[in-house]
Short mmCIF file of C-alpha atoms in Angstrom, two decimals:
data_model
loop_
_atom_site.label_atom_id
_atom_site.label_comp_id
_atom_site.label_asym_id
_atom_site.label_seq_id
_atom_site.Cartn_x
_atom_site.Cartn_y
_atom_site.Cartn_z
CA UNK W 13 -89.83 -120.95 -182.98
CA UNK W 14 -89.44 -124.21 -184.92
CA UNK W 15 -86.66 -122.58 -186.95
CA UNK W 16 -84.48 -122.72 -183.86
CA UNK W 17 -85.49 -126.19 -182.70
CA UNK W 18 -81.95 -127.46 -183.18
CA UNK W 19 -80.99 -125.55 -180.04
CA UNK W 20 -83.35 -127.65 -177.95
CA UNK W 21 -81.02 -130.59 -178.39
CA UNK W 22 -78.49 -128.73 -176.28
CA UNK W 23 -80.98 -128.10 -173.50
CA UNK W 24 -79.65 -130.59 -170.96
CA UNK W 25 -76.08 -129.54 -171.63
CA UNK W 26 -76.94 -125.88 -171.21
CA UNK W 27 -78.68 -126.54 -167.92
CA UNK W 28 -75.73 -128.55 -166.66
CA UNK W 29 -73.32 -125.83 -167.73
CA UNK W 30 -75.19 -123.23 -165.69
CA UNK W 31 -75.43 -125.42 -162.66
CA UNK W 32 -79.19 -124.97 -162.71
CA UNK W 33 -80.33 -128.18 -161.06
CA UNK W 34 -84.00 -129.13 -160.84
CA UNK W 35 -84.20 -129.09 -157.00
CA UNK W 36 -82.65 -125.60 -156.96
CA UNK W 37 -85.12 -124.30 -159.52
CA UNK W 38 -88.05 -125.74 -157.57
CA UNK W 39 -87.07 -123.62 -154.59
CA UNK W 40 -86.80 -120.38 -156.56
CA UNK W 41 -89.59 -117.78 -156.79
CA UNK W 42 -91.70 -117.16 -159.86
CA UNK W 43 -90.52 -114.10 -161.78
CA UNK W 44 -92.20 -112.24 -164.63
CA UNK W 45 -90.33 -109.78 -166.83
CA UNK W 46 -91.13 -107.70 -169.87
CA UNK W 47 -88.74 -107.09 -172.77
CA UNK W 48 -89.45 -104.39 -175.29
CA UNK W 49 -87.88 -104.84 -178.71
CA UNK W 50 -86.69 -102.08 -181.03
CA UNK W 51 -87.95 -104.13 -183.97
CA UNK W 52 -91.34 -105.02 -185.49
CA UNK W 53 -92.62 -108.58 -185.50
CA UNK W 54 -92.56 -108.60 -189.31
CA UNK W 55 -88.75 -108.72 -189.20
CA UNK W 56 -88.86 -112.20 -187.76
CA UNK W 57 -85.12 -112.88 -187.63
CA UNK W 58 -84.00 -109.82 -185.69
CA UNK W 59 -87.19 -109.61 -183.60
CA UNK W 60 -86.98 -113.37 -183.08
CA UNK W 61 -83.84 -112.99 -180.98
CA UNK W 62 -85.87 -111.72 -178.04
CA UNK W 63 -88.46 -114.46 -178.51
CA UNK W 64 -85.69 -117.05 -178.54
CA UNK W 65 -84.29 -115.70 -175.30
CA UNK W 66 -87.67 -115.67 -173.58
CA UNK W 67 -88.46 -119.21 -174.67
CA UNK W 68 -85.13 -120.63 -173.53
CA UNK W 69 -85.18 -118.82 -170.19
CA UNK W 70 -88.58 -120.40 -169.54
CA UNK W 71 -87.28 -123.85 -170.45
CA UNK W 72 -84.12 -123.54 -168.38
CA UNK W 73 -86.06 -122.44 -165.30
CA UNK W 74 -88.91 -124.90 -165.71
CA UNK W 75 -91.33 -122.08 -166.41
CA UNK W 76 -90.61 -120.13 -163.24
CA UNK W 77 -88.88 -117.20 -164.97
CA UNK W 78 -91.27 -115.91 -167.61
CA UNK W 79 -90.42 -113.10 -170.04
CA UNK W 80 -93.04 -111.42 -172.23
CA UNK W 81 -91.71 -109.84 -175.43
CA UNK W 82 -93.32 -106.74 -176.94
CA UNK W 83 -92.58 -105.38 -180.40
CA UNK W 84 -91.56 -101.81 -181.14
CA UNK W 85 -94.44 -99.45 -180.50
CA UNK W 86 -96.45 -101.74 -178.22
CA UNK W 87 -95.00 -100.31 -175.00
CA UNK W 88 -92.66 -97.61 -176.27
CA UNK W 89 -91.35 -96.67 -179.73
CA UNK W 90 -88.38 -98.72 -180.88
CA UNK W 91 -85.86 -95.94 -180.38
CA UNK W 92 -86.96 -95.43 -176.77
CA UNK W 93 -86.24 -99.00 -175.65
CA UNK W 94 -83.17 -98.02 -173.63
CA UNK W 95 -85.09 -95.26 -171.83
CA UNK W 96 -87.81 -97.74 -170.87
CA UNK W 97 -85.21 -99.98 -169.22
CA UNK W 98 -83.46 -97.07 -167.52
CA UNK W 99 -86.61 -95.79 -165.85
CA UNK W 100 -87.98 -99.22 -164.96
CA UNK W 101 -90.94 -99.27 -167.34
CA UNK W 102 -89.66 -102.69 -168.45
CA UNK W 103 -86.96 -104.92 -167.02
CA UNK W 104 -85.08 -105.39 -170.31
CA UNK W 105 -84.95 -104.54 -174.00
CA UNK W 106 -83.50 -105.91 -177.23
CA UNK W 107 -81.96 -103.07 -179.19
CA UNK W 108 -78.89 -101.60 -180.87
CA UNK W 109 -76.54 -99.37 -178.93
CA UNK W 110 -75.90 -97.06 -181.85
CA UNK W 111 -79.53 -95.92 -181.75
CA UNK W 112 -78.50 -93.85 -178.75
CA UNK W 113 -75.42 -92.02 -180.04
CA UNK W 114 -77.37 -88.82 -179.45
CA UNK W 115 -76.83 -89.47 -175.75
CA UNK W 116 -73.17 -90.37 -176.20
CA UNK W 117 -71.29 -91.60 -179.29
CA UNK W 118 -69.69 -94.32 -177.14
CA UNK W 119 -72.92 -96.30 -177.53
CA UNK W 120 -71.91 -97.02 -181.13
CA UNK W 121 -69.21 -99.48 -180.06
CA UNK W 122 -71.92 -101.70 -178.61
CA UNK W 123 -73.26 -102.20 -182.13
CA UNK W 124 -70.91 -101.18 -184.94
CA UNK W 125 -69.02 -98.19 -186.28
CA UNK W 126 -68.10 -97.42 -189.90
CA UNK W 127 -65.15 -99.52 -191.11
CA UNK W 128 -65.06 -101.31 -187.79
CA UNK W 129 -65.21 -104.98 -186.83
CA UNK W 130 -66.82 -107.85 -188.71
CA UNK W 131 -69.39 -109.94 -186.85
CA UNK W 132 -66.79 -112.52 -185.81
CA UNK W 133 -64.35 -109.83 -184.77
CA UNK W 134 -67.08 -108.03 -182.81
CA UNK W 135 -67.88 -111.23 -180.90
CA UNK W 136 -64.16 -111.80 -180.26
CA UNK W 137 -63.76 -108.26 -178.95
CA UNK W 138 -66.80 -108.55 -176.71
CA UNK W 139 -66.07 -111.95 -175.23
CA UNK W 140 -62.28 -112.11 -175.21
CA UNK W 141 -60.96 -108.65 -176.07
CA UNK W 142 -62.34 -106.74 -173.11
CA UNK W 143 -65.15 -105.10 -175.07
CA UNK W 144 -68.01 -106.43 -172.95
CA UNK W 145 -66.49 -105.16 -169.72
CA UNK W 146 -65.66 -101.79 -171.25
CA UNK W 147 -69.23 -101.37 -172.43
CA UNK W 148 -70.71 -102.58 -169.15
CA UNK W 149 -68.58 -100.05 -167.26
CA UNK W 150 -69.85 -97.32 -169.59
CA UNK W 151 -73.49 -98.45 -169.39
CA UNK W 152 -73.56 -98.34 -165.59
CA UNK W 153 -74.15 -94.60 -165.91
CA UNK W 154 -77.35 -95.44 -167.80
CA UNK W 155 -78.56 -97.95 -165.20
CA UNK W 156 -78.29 -100.97 -167.51
CA UNK W 157 -76.21 -104.11 -167.96
CA UNK W 158 -75.55 -105.44 -171.45
CA UNK W 159 -75.48 -108.89 -173.04
CA UNK W 160 -74.44 -109.87 -176.56
CA UNK W 161 -77.76 -110.62 -178.23
CA UNK W 162 -77.23 -111.18 -181.95
CA UNK W 163 -75.57 -109.96 -185.13
CA UNK W 164 -76.78 -109.52 -188.70
CA UNK W 165 -73.36 -109.91 -190.31
CA UNK W 166 -72.07 -107.27 -192.72
CA UNK W 167 -75.01 -105.31 -194.01
CA UNK W 168 -75.74 -104.08 -197.50
CA UNK W 169 -75.04 -100.52 -198.63
CA UNK W 170 -78.58 -99.40 -199.29
CA UNK W 171 -81.16 -98.75 -202.00
CA UNK W 172 -80.79 -95.87 -204.45
CA UNK W 173 -83.33 -94.45 -206.87
CA UNK W 174 -80.44 -93.56 -209.20
CA UNK W 175 -76.98 -95.04 -209.57
CA UNK W 176 -74.16 -93.29 -207.73
CA UNK W 177 -71.05 -93.50 -209.90
CA UNK W 178 -68.55 -91.35 -208.00
CA UNK W 179 -68.03 -89.16 -204.97
CA UNK W 180 -69.32 -86.20 -206.99
CA UNK W 181 -72.78 -87.83 -207.15
CA UNK W 182 -73.04 -87.84 -203.35
CA UNK W 183 -73.38 -84.07 -202.99
CA UNK W 184 -76.93 -83.20 -201.96
CA UNK W 185 -78.02 -86.85 -201.87
CA UNK W 186 -80.85 -87.32 -199.37
CA UNK W 187 -80.21 -90.70 -197.72
CA UNK W 188 -81.92 -92.37 -194.80
CA UNK W 189 -79.13 -93.37 -192.41
CA UNK W 190 -78.81 -92.65 -188.67
CA UNK W 191 -75.89 -92.40 -186.26
CA UNK W 192 -72.20 -92.06 -187.03
CA UNK W 193 -72.77 -93.53 -190.49
CA UNK W 194 -75.04 -90.58 -191.20
CA UNK W 195 -72.38 -88.19 -189.93
CA UNK W 196 -69.86 -89.70 -192.34
CA UNK W 197 -72.29 -89.32 -195.26
CA UNK W 198 -72.79 -85.69 -194.23
CA UNK W 199 -69.06 -85.05 -194.46
CA UNK W 200 -69.12 -86.51 -197.95
CA UNK W 201 -71.75 -83.96 -198.96
CA UNK W 202 -74.94 -85.99 -198.53
CA UNK W 203 -77.98 -84.99 -196.48
CA UNK W 204 -78.66 -87.84 -194.01
CA UNK W 205 -82.20 -88.41 -192.75
CA UNK W 206 -83.41 -90.34 -189.71
CA UNK W 207 -86.59 -92.28 -190.45
CA UNK W 208 -88.26 -95.20 -188.72
CA UNK W 209 -88.39 -98.44 -190.69
CA UNK W 210 -92.06 -98.07 -191.58
CA UNK W 211 -91.52 -94.60 -193.04
CA UNK W 212 -88.72 -95.54 -195.46
CA UNK W 213 -90.77 -97.09 -198.27
CA UNK W 214 -93.20 -94.18 -198.74
CA UNK W 215 -90.33 -91.67 -198.56
CA UNK W 216 -88.47 -93.54 -201.30
CA UNK W 217 -91.61 -93.93 -203.36
CA UNK W 218 -92.45 -90.21 -203.21
CA UNK W 219 -88.87 -89.10 -203.79
CA UNK W 220 -88.66 -87.39 -200.41
CA UNK W 221 -85.36 -89.26 -200.06
CA UNK W 222 -83.03 -90.50 -202.79
CA UNK W 223 -81.66 -93.53 -200.98
CA UNK W 224 -82.02 -95.58 -197.82
CA UNK W 225 -80.18 -98.28 -195.92
CA UNK W 226 -81.74 -100.93 -193.73
CA UNK W 227 -80.17 -104.35 -193.09
CA UNK W 228 -79.67 -106.89 -195.86
CA UNK W 229 -81.50 -108.89 -198.55
CA UNK W 230 -83.80 -110.89 -196.26
CA UNK W 231 -85.18 -107.93 -194.28
CA UNK W 232 -84.98 -105.50 -197.20
CA UNK W 233 -87.02 -107.82 -199.40
CA UNK W 234 -89.74 -107.97 -196.75
CA UNK W 235 -89.97 -104.18 -196.67
CA UNK W 236 -90.25 -104.01 -200.46
CA UNK W 237 -87.62 -101.36 -201.18
CA UNK W 238 -86.79 -102.99 -204.51
CA UNK W 239 -90.16 -101.91 -205.86
CA UNK W 240 -89.27 -98.20 -205.69
CA UNK W 241 -85.46 -98.15 -205.82
CA UNK W 242 -83.74 -100.61 -208.16
CA UNK W 243 -80.08 -99.85 -207.42
CA UNK W 244 -78.73 -101.97 -204.54
CA UNK W 245 -75.25 -101.08 -203.30
CA UNK W 246 -72.67 -102.98 -201.28
CA UNK W 247 -70.88 -103.23 -198.90
CA UNK W 248 -72.52 -101.54 -195.92
CA UNK W 249 -69.28 -99.98 -194.76
CA UNK W 250 -70.98 -98.28 -191.81
CA UNK W 251 -72.17 -101.63 -190.39
CA UNK W 252 -69.51 -104.31 -190.95
CA UNK W 253 -70.70 -106.46 -188.05
CA UNK W 254 -73.57 -104.86 -186.15
CA UNK W 255 -74.32 -106.36 -182.77
CA UNK W 256 -77.77 -106.39 -181.20
CA UNK W 257 -77.82 -106.24 -177.41
CA UNK W 258 -80.02 -107.14 -174.48
CA UNK W 259 -80.06 -104.29 -171.96
CA UNK W 260 -81.22 -105.15 -168.45
CA UNK W 261 -82.11 -102.77 -165.64
CA UNK W 262 -79.34 -103.05 -163.02
CA UNK W 263 -81.65 -103.17 -160.01
CA UNK W 264 -83.87 -105.83 -161.61
CA UNK W 265 -80.83 -107.90 -162.52
CA UNK W 266 -79.58 -107.80 -158.94
CA UNK W 267 -82.93 -109.16 -157.71
CA UNK W 268 -82.69 -112.31 -159.83
CA UNK W 269 -81.58 -115.58 -158.24
CA UNK W 270 -78.15 -116.66 -159.49
CA UNK W 271 -79.69 -119.61 -161.33
CA UNK W 272 -81.98 -117.25 -163.26
CA UNK W 273 -79.08 -114.96 -164.11
CA UNK W 274 -77.20 -117.98 -165.46
CA UNK W 275 -80.22 -119.04 -167.51
CA UNK W 276 -80.53 -115.54 -168.97
CA UNK W 277 -76.86 -115.46 -169.98
CA UNK W 278 -77.08 -118.88 -171.65
CA UNK W 279 -80.26 -117.93 -173.49
CA UNK W 280 -78.77 -114.64 -174.71
CA UNK W 281 -75.74 -116.45 -176.12
CA UNK W 282 -77.93 -119.01 -177.89
CA UNK W 283 -80.11 -116.26 -179.36
CA UNK W 284 -77.02 -114.49 -180.69
CA UNK W 285 -75.72 -117.62 -182.42
CA UNK W 286 -79.12 -118.40 -183.94
CA UNK W 287 -79.63 -114.90 -185.34
CA UNK W 288 -76.31 -114.79 -187.18
CA UNK W 289 -76.79 -118.31 -188.56
CA UNK W 290 -80.30 -117.54 -189.77
CA UNK W 291 -79.27 -114.37 -191.57
CA UNK W 292 -76.34 -116.17 -193.21
CA UNK W 293 -78.71 -118.87 -194.46
CA UNK W 294 -81.52 -116.59 -195.66
CA UNK W 295 -79.72 -113.57 -197.12
CA UNK W 296 -78.25 -115.41 -200.14
CA UNK W 297 -81.63 -116.84 -201.10
CA UNK W 298 -83.29 -113.42 -200.82
CA UNK W 299 -80.57 -111.78 -202.91
CA UNK W 300 -81.18 -114.27 -205.71
CA UNK W 301 -84.89 -113.40 -205.71
CA UNK W 302 -84.14 -109.67 -205.69
CA UNK W 303 -81.82 -109.98 -208.68
CA UNK W 304 -84.44 -112.02 -210.52
CA UNK W 305 -86.93 -109.19 -209.94
CA UNK W 306 -84.70 -106.72 -211.78
CA UNK W 307 -82.59 -105.27 -208.98
CA UNK W 308 -79.23 -103.91 -210.16
CA UNK W 309 -76.31 -104.69 -207.88
CA UNK W 310 -73.43 -102.20 -207.55
CA UNK W 311 -70.23 -102.03 -205.54
CA UNK W 312 -69.50 -98.62 -204.05
CA UNK W 313 -66.96 -96.72 -206.15
CA UNK W 314 -63.46 -96.71 -204.65
CA UNK W 315 -63.39 -92.93 -204.20
CA UNK W 316 -66.51 -93.06 -202.02
CA UNK W 317 -65.11 -95.87 -199.86
CA UNK W 318 -61.76 -94.13 -199.38
CA UNK W 319 -63.33 -90.79 -198.56
CA UNK W 320 -65.79 -92.41 -196.15
CA UNK W 321 -63.08 -94.31 -194.28
CA UNK W 322 -60.98 -91.16 -193.95
CA UNK W 323 -63.96 -89.19 -192.64
CA UNK W 324 -64.91 -91.95 -190.19
CA UNK W 325 -61.56 -92.07 -188.45
CA UNK W 326 -61.38 -88.27 -188.36
CA UNK W 327 -64.66 -88.36 -186.46
CA UNK W 328 -63.30 -90.95 -184.00
CA UNK W 329 -60.15 -88.92 -183.31
CA UNK W 330 -62.13 -85.70 -182.90
CA UNK W 331 -64.62 -87.34 -180.54
CA UNK W 332 -61.77 -88.80 -178.46
CA UNK W 333 -60.47 -85.28 -177.86
CA UNK W 334 -63.70 -84.14 -176.22
CA UNK W 335 -65.36 -87.29 -174.88
CA UNK W 336 -63.41 -89.23 -172.18
CA UNK W 337 -65.81 -92.20 -172.29
CA UNK W 338 -65.42 -92.51 -176.07
CA UNK W 339 -61.64 -92.15 -175.83
CA UNK W 340 -61.38 -94.94 -173.25
CA UNK W 341 -63.28 -97.44 -175.40
CA UNK W 342 -61.89 -96.28 -178.74
CA UNK W 343 -58.25 -96.65 -177.66
CA UNK W 344 -58.73 -100.32 -176.74
CA UNK W 345 -61.02 -101.03 -179.68
CA UNK W 346 -58.54 -99.56 -182.17
CA UNK W 347 -55.67 -101.72 -180.87
CA UNK W 348 -57.82 -104.84 -181.03
CA UNK W 349 -59.00 -103.97 -184.54
CA UNK W 350 -55.43 -103.65 -185.78
CA UNK W 351 -54.45 -107.09 -184.50
CA UNK W 352 -57.63 -108.71 -185.82
CA UNK W 353 -57.20 -107.22 -189.27
CA UNK W 354 -53.68 -108.58 -189.49
CA UNK W 355 -54.85 -112.09 -188.70
CA UNK W 356 -58.00 -112.07 -190.83
CA UNK W 357 -56.18 -110.64 -193.85
CA UNK W 358 -53.80 -113.59 -193.67
CA UNK W 359 -55.94 -116.60 -192.81
CA UNK W 360 -59.51 -115.70 -193.71
CA UNK W 361 -59.06 -113.31 -196.64
CA UNK W 362 -56.25 -115.31 -198.17
CA UNK W 363 -58.37 -118.43 -198.58
CA UNK W 364 -61.65 -116.66 -199.31
CA UNK W 365 -60.15 -114.50 -202.07
CA UNK W 366 -58.92 -117.62 -203.86
CA UNK W 367 -62.16 -119.57 -203.42
CA UNK W 368 -64.44 -116.73 -204.53
CA UNK W 369 -62.28 -116.08 -207.59
CA UNK W 370 -62.12 -119.79 -208.47
CA UNK W 371 -65.55 -121.14 -207.69
CA UNK W 372 -66.26 -124.82 -208.27
CA UNK W 373 -69.66 -125.22 -209.89
#
């Protein structure tokens, strides 16, 4: 955890902010929790978010609130993390809401939806746009409480064995992509596949699938996709700012002393900041190495992007007609997105477009 040592400097301030005083902690009971992650230990940045939380909770409570982190597959498979929290197998998990759109598509808003919010906009919506409360109200039916627990930033658009030059090339394309993003690809004519992370490489290598998406350069390089699929596309329009969440069993949360609840909230926020910063620092370096190894970088053709965006919002409108929970969240999310886009297109995009087009070397 040395990579996050800079956060230790804020330790005293964090404790003061929570009101967790030493005498109060001394009087509290010892508590032991388990968190199951949806990610393998090999993906140190995204898996590391749960480790960061556990470490900081221990520090903030003087070792009295201990959390043991387990990687995907150690207690339950990664895509069953939510179920393990619901039924009390573990007290908490670190996962992505959109893994559970099969239960209800509303889960997607707790991570990311195609052509949705950037990482900064997602955080703004969660913390100050009403998103966190909307999602917590929804998640009560699943016996969990949610906490913002990280973000990867805009992801890449996946690895392709052959270059896709237009919308016509999408028909029949077998691509590994889950959730609503997969549904959009299906409407474009592709054949989406749901595969666990460890199954992607051999499927690409054998030609069982034609393409696959994962996260971004740092994690993708670790999994070695560039060895069997040389065409790397951007942007990952289905994940413009994917949030990772901590889900906590409601009954277990209610048992915690207030000081421990405060420590958990502080630690979750710190873990979220660290994850985004680490990805932003490491992805550029990994991309350089990938390009040096012969990877060919491509921007998605405009006709694919336009067709995908149209299909995505058709899905949202259709789902709103039949799913009251989705409609409730989508209506507020859509209004917030419109306001955010107006601001970011003026301040952020205006300056960035100039700087990226006129780089100083």
